[in-house]
Amino acid sequence: MKNIKIYIEEGAENMTKDFVSLLKKFIPFVVKFIKIKTPFTLYLVHSDVPQIRTTAVYVNSDNEIWIRVKNRNMMADVFRSICHEMVHHKQNEMGILDQYSGEDTSSEEGQANRIAGIVIRKFGRKYPQIYK
């Protein structure tokens, strides 16, 4: 999909050439799997930013995905967070996000967790190096 912007904060030690190469395969894989239709912006950061209180967040008002990569050494861990937030982007496209969607027990969180797990297994079969 065109118009997806990816920003990687300078100095993120785990953002290797291999990571970036696989990321460029992963994003279209997820877009196709969950049928995303609208662009979004992905930020991979290692410093503390106000948008992220945990490891990742989707800002639906701006179609932004923020992922903290600091101290996360396995690609699969970071990719799973990216996919989880991409599911929220798809939910936003569908108009099903509301003020309670981010709650731990919400159906939207459950769906994002479930789909991210499936996607990581499928992608990992094709690219097992994400587990190293």
PDB file of C-alpha atoms in Angstrom:
ATOM      1  CA  MET A   1       0.000   0.000   0.000  1.00  0.00           C
ATOM      2  CA  LYS A   2       1.245   3.417  -0.895  1.00  0.00           C
ATOM      3  CA  ASN A   3       1.378   6.352   1.491  1.00  0.00           C
ATOM      4  CA  ILE A   4       2.311   4.372   4.593  1.00  0.00           C
ATOM      5  CA  LYS A   5       5.038   6.382   6.266  1.00  0.00           C
ATOM      6  CA  ILE A   6       7.606   4.766   8.533  1.00  0.00           C
ATOM      7  CA  TYR A   7       9.824   6.809  10.845  1.00  0.00           C
ATOM      8  CA  ILE A   8      12.632   5.132  12.768  1.00  0.00           C
ATOM      9  CA  GLU A   9      14.167   7.208  15.519  1.00  0.00           C
ATOM     10  CA  GLU A  10      17.887   7.634  15.023  1.00  0.00           C
ATOM     11  CA  GLY A  11      20.000   5.725  17.512  1.00  0.00           C
ATOM     12  CA  ALA A  12      17.705   2.754  18.012  1.00  0.00           C
ATOM     13  CA  GLU A  13      20.343   0.046  18.409  1.00  0.00           C
ATOM     14  CA  ASN A  14      18.087  -2.843  17.438  1.00  0.00           C
ATOM     15  CA  MET A  15      16.957  -1.308  14.132  1.00  0.00           C
ATOM     16  CA  THR A  16      19.439  -3.211  11.976  1.00  0.00           C
ATOM     17  CA  LYS A  17      19.421  -3.540   8.190  1.00  0.00           C
ATOM     18  CA  ASP A  18      17.927  -7.014   8.602  1.00  0.00           C
ATOM     19  CA  PHE A  19      15.146  -5.626  10.797  1.00  0.00           C
ATOM     20  CA  VAL A  20      14.292  -2.866   8.334  1.00  0.00           C
ATOM     21  CA  SER A  21      14.403  -5.297   5.401  1.00  0.00           C
ATOM     22  CA  LEU A  22      11.955  -7.665   7.117  1.00  0.00           C
ATOM     23  CA  LEU A  23       9.795  -4.755   8.284  1.00  0.00           C
ATOM     24  CA  LYS A  24       9.353  -3.754   4.631  1.00  0.00           C
ATOM     25  CA  LYS A  25       8.000  -7.257   3.972  1.00  0.00           C
ATOM     26  CA  PHE A  26       5.964  -7.447   7.172  1.00  0.00           C
ATOM     27  CA  ILE A  27       3.916  -4.271   6.713  1.00  0.00           C
ATOM     28  CA  PRO A  28       2.483  -5.297   3.297  1.00  0.00           C
ATOM     29  CA  PHE A  29       1.915  -8.825   4.641  1.00  0.00           C
ATOM     30  CA  VAL A  30      -0.271  -7.452   7.435  1.00  0.00           C
ATOM     31  CA  VAL A  31      -1.994  -4.906   5.174  1.00  0.00           C
ATOM     32  CA  LYS A  32      -3.038  -7.725   2.854  1.00  0.00           C
ATOM     33  CA  PHE A  33      -3.986 -10.143   5.655  1.00  0.00           C
ATOM     34  CA  ILE A  34      -6.302  -7.741   7.466  1.00  0.00           C
ATOM     35  CA  LYS A  35      -7.308  -5.785   4.346  1.00  0.00           C
ATOM     36  CA  ILE A  36      -6.263  -2.296   5.413  1.00  0.00           C
ATOM     37  CA  LYS A  37      -7.480   0.339   2.975  1.00  0.00           C
ATOM     38  CA  THR A  38      -6.229   3.649   4.381  1.00  0.00           C
ATOM     39  CA  PRO A  39      -2.681   4.843   5.039  1.00  0.00           C
ATOM     40  CA  PHE A  40      -1.153   5.301   8.467  1.00  0.00           C
ATOM     41  CA  THR A  41       2.122   6.503   9.926  1.00  0.00           C
ATOM     42  CA  LEU A  42       4.361   4.153  11.916  1.00  0.00           C
ATOM     43  CA  TYR A  43       6.841   5.546  14.442  1.00  0.00           C
ATOM     44  CA  LEU A  44       9.521   3.262  15.896  1.00  0.00           C
ATOM     45  CA  VAL A  45      11.122   5.047  18.844  1.00  0.00           C
ATOM     46  CA  HIS A  46      13.559   4.154  21.583  1.00  0.00           C
ATOM     47  CA  SER A  47      13.232   7.278  23.693  1.00  0.00           C
ATOM     48  CA  ASP A  48      10.333   8.097  25.964  1.00  0.00           C
ATOM     49  CA  VAL A  49       7.545   9.912  24.160  1.00  0.00           C
ATOM     50  CA  PRO A  50       4.256  11.058  25.664  1.00  0.00           C
ATOM     51  CA  GLN A  51       2.184   9.054  23.171  1.00  0.00           C
ATOM     52  CA  ILE A  52       3.370   5.684  24.539  1.00  0.00           C
ATOM     53  CA  ARG A  53       2.557   4.621  28.104  1.00  0.00           C
ATOM     54  CA  THR A  54       3.308   0.905  27.539  1.00  0.00           C
ATOM     55  CA  THR A  55       5.046  -0.640  24.519  1.00  0.00           C
ATOM     56  CA  ALA A  56       2.739   0.575  21.754  1.00  0.00           C
ATOM     57  CA  VAL A  57      -0.279   2.722  20.977  1.00  0.00           C
ATOM     58  CA  TYR A  58      -2.603   3.542  18.119  1.00  0.00           C
ATOM     59  CA  VAL A  59      -3.675   7.191  17.913  1.00  0.00           C
ATOM     60  CA  ASN A  60      -6.891   6.883  15.940  1.00  0.00           C
ATOM     61  CA  SER A  61      -7.455  10.621  15.532  1.00  0.00           C
ATOM     62  CA  ASP A  62      -4.182  10.864  13.573  1.00  0.00           C
ATOM     63  CA  ASN A  63      -3.896   7.324  12.106  1.00  0.00           C
ATOM     64  CA  GLU A  64      -0.558   6.928  13.909  1.00  0.00           C
ATOM     65  CA  ILE A  65       1.051   3.828  15.330  1.00  0.00           C
ATOM     66  CA  TRP A  66       3.751   4.400  17.947  1.00  0.00           C
ATOM     67  CA  ILE A  67       6.009   1.482  18.939  1.00  0.00           C
ATOM     68  CA  ARG A  68       8.684   1.570  21.626  1.00  0.00           C
ATOM     69  CA  VAL A  69      11.634  -0.559  20.475  1.00  0.00           C
ATOM     70  CA  LYS A  70      14.009   0.037  23.378  1.00  0.00           C
ATOM     71  CA  ASN A  71      15.021  -3.190  25.181  1.00  0.00           C
ATOM     72  CA  ARG A  72      12.991  -5.334  22.782  1.00  0.00           C
ATOM     73  CA  ASN A  73      15.503  -7.557  21.081  1.00  0.00           C
ATOM     74  CA  MET A  74      13.371 -10.136  19.274  1.00  0.00           C
ATOM     75  CA  MET A  75      11.908  -8.918  15.988  1.00  0.00           C
ATOM     76  CA  ALA A  76       8.794 -11.010  16.569  1.00  0.00           C
ATOM     77  CA  ASP A  77       8.037  -9.019  19.725  1.00  0.00           C
ATOM     78  CA  VAL A  78       8.190  -5.671  17.918  1.00  0.00           C
ATOM     79  CA  PHE A  79       6.370  -7.016  14.847  1.00  0.00           C
ATOM     80  CA  ARG A  80       3.591  -8.394  17.015  1.00  0.00           C
ATOM     81  CA  SER A  81       3.085  -4.950  18.567  1.00  0.00           C
ATOM     82  CA  ILE A  82       3.033  -3.368  15.116  1.00  0.00           C
ATOM     83  CA  CYS A  83       0.425  -5.849  13.926  1.00  0.00           C
ATOM     84  CA  HIS A  84      -1.679  -5.387  17.059  1.00  0.00           C
ATOM     85  CA  GLU A  85      -1.827  -1.649  16.443  1.00  0.00           C
ATOM     86  CA  MET A  86      -2.499  -2.184  12.725  1.00  0.00           C
ATOM     87  CA  VAL A  87      -5.564  -4.189  13.760  1.00  0.00           C
ATOM     88  CA  HIS A  88      -6.710  -1.144  15.725  1.00  0.00           C
ATOM     89  CA  HIS A  89      -6.179   0.919  12.569  1.00  0.00           C
ATOM     90  CA  LYS A  90      -8.431  -1.527  10.688  1.00  0.00           C
ATOM     91  CA  GLN A  91     -10.996  -1.297  13.489  1.00  0.00           C
ATOM     92  CA  ASN A  92     -10.847   2.495  13.117  1.00  0.00           C
ATOM     93  CA  GLU A  93     -11.479   2.132   9.372  1.00  0.00           C
ATOM     94  CA  MET A  94     -14.533   0.038  10.214  1.00  0.00           C
ATOM     95  CA  GLY A  95     -15.793   2.642  12.709  1.00  0.00           C
ATOM     96  CA  ILE A  96     -15.877   0.278  15.677  1.00  0.00           C
ATOM     97  CA  LEU A  97     -13.429   2.022  18.028  1.00  0.00           C
ATOM     98  CA  ASP A  98     -14.878   3.966  20.915  1.00  0.00           C
ATOM     99  CA  GLN A  99     -13.624   5.433  24.205  1.00  0.00           C
ATOM    100  CA  TYR A 100     -13.593   1.975  25.822  1.00  0.00           C
ATOM    101  CA  SER A 101     -11.845   0.066  23.021  1.00  0.00           C
ATOM    102  CA  GLY A 102      -8.457   0.281  24.742  1.00  0.00           C
ATOM    103  CA  GLU A 103      -9.671  -1.410  27.929  1.00  0.00           C
ATOM    104  CA  ASP A 104      -7.971  -4.723  28.748  1.00  0.00           C
ATOM    105  CA  THR A 105     -11.166  -6.740  28.435  1.00  0.00           C
ATOM    106  CA  SER A 106     -12.668  -4.995  25.408  1.00  0.00           C
ATOM    107  CA  SER A 107     -13.558  -7.049  22.356  1.00  0.00           C
ATOM    108  CA  GLU A 108     -11.337  -4.773  20.251  1.00  0.00           C
ATOM    109  CA  GLU A 109      -8.278  -5.571  22.402  1.00  0.00           C
ATOM    110  CA  GLY A 110      -9.074  -9.269  22.307  1.00  0.00           C
ATOM    111  CA  GLN A 111      -9.400  -9.203  18.530  1.00  0.00           C
ATOM    112  CA  ALA A 112      -6.121  -7.283  18.138  1.00  0.00           C
ATOM    113  CA  ASN A 113      -4.287  -9.768  20.380  1.00  0.00           C
ATOM    114  CA  ARG A 114      -5.733 -12.770  18.578  1.00  0.00           C
ATOM    115  CA  ILE A 115      -5.038 -11.531  15.048  1.00  0.00           C
ATOM    116  CA  ALA A 116      -1.513 -10.357  15.932  1.00  0.00           C
ATOM    117  CA  GLY A 117      -0.706 -13.830  17.260  1.00  0.00           C
ATOM    118  CA  ILE A 118      -1.981 -15.476  14.088  1.00  0.00           C
ATOM    119  CA  VAL A 119      -0.101 -13.083  11.817  1.00  0.00           C
ATOM    120  CA  ILE A 120       3.195 -13.544  13.671  1.00  0.00           C
ATOM    121  CA  ARG A 121       2.945 -17.336  13.359  1.00  0.00           C
ATOM    122  CA  LYS A 122       2.153 -17.121   9.636  1.00  0.00           C
ATOM    123  CA  PHE A 123       4.905 -14.590   8.918  1.00  0.00           C
ATOM    124  CA  GLY A 124       7.359 -16.470  11.145  1.00  0.00           C
ATOM    125  CA  ARG A 125       6.893 -19.655   9.129  1.00  0.00           C
ATOM    126  CA  LYS A 126       8.041 -17.778   6.048  1.00  0.00           C
ATOM    127  CA  TYR A 127      10.724 -15.731   7.853  1.00  0.00           C
ATOM    128  CA  PRO A 128      11.863 -17.713  10.919  1.00  0.00           C
ATOM    129  CA  GLN A 129      14.693 -15.237  11.558  1.00  0.00           C
ATOM    130  CA  ILE A 130      12.181 -12.983  13.340  1.00  0.00           C
ATOM    131  CA  TYR A 131      12.543 -15.271  16.353  1.00  0.00           C
ATOM    132  CA  LYS A 132      16.275 -14.681  16.782  1.00  0.00           C
TER     133      LYS A 132
END
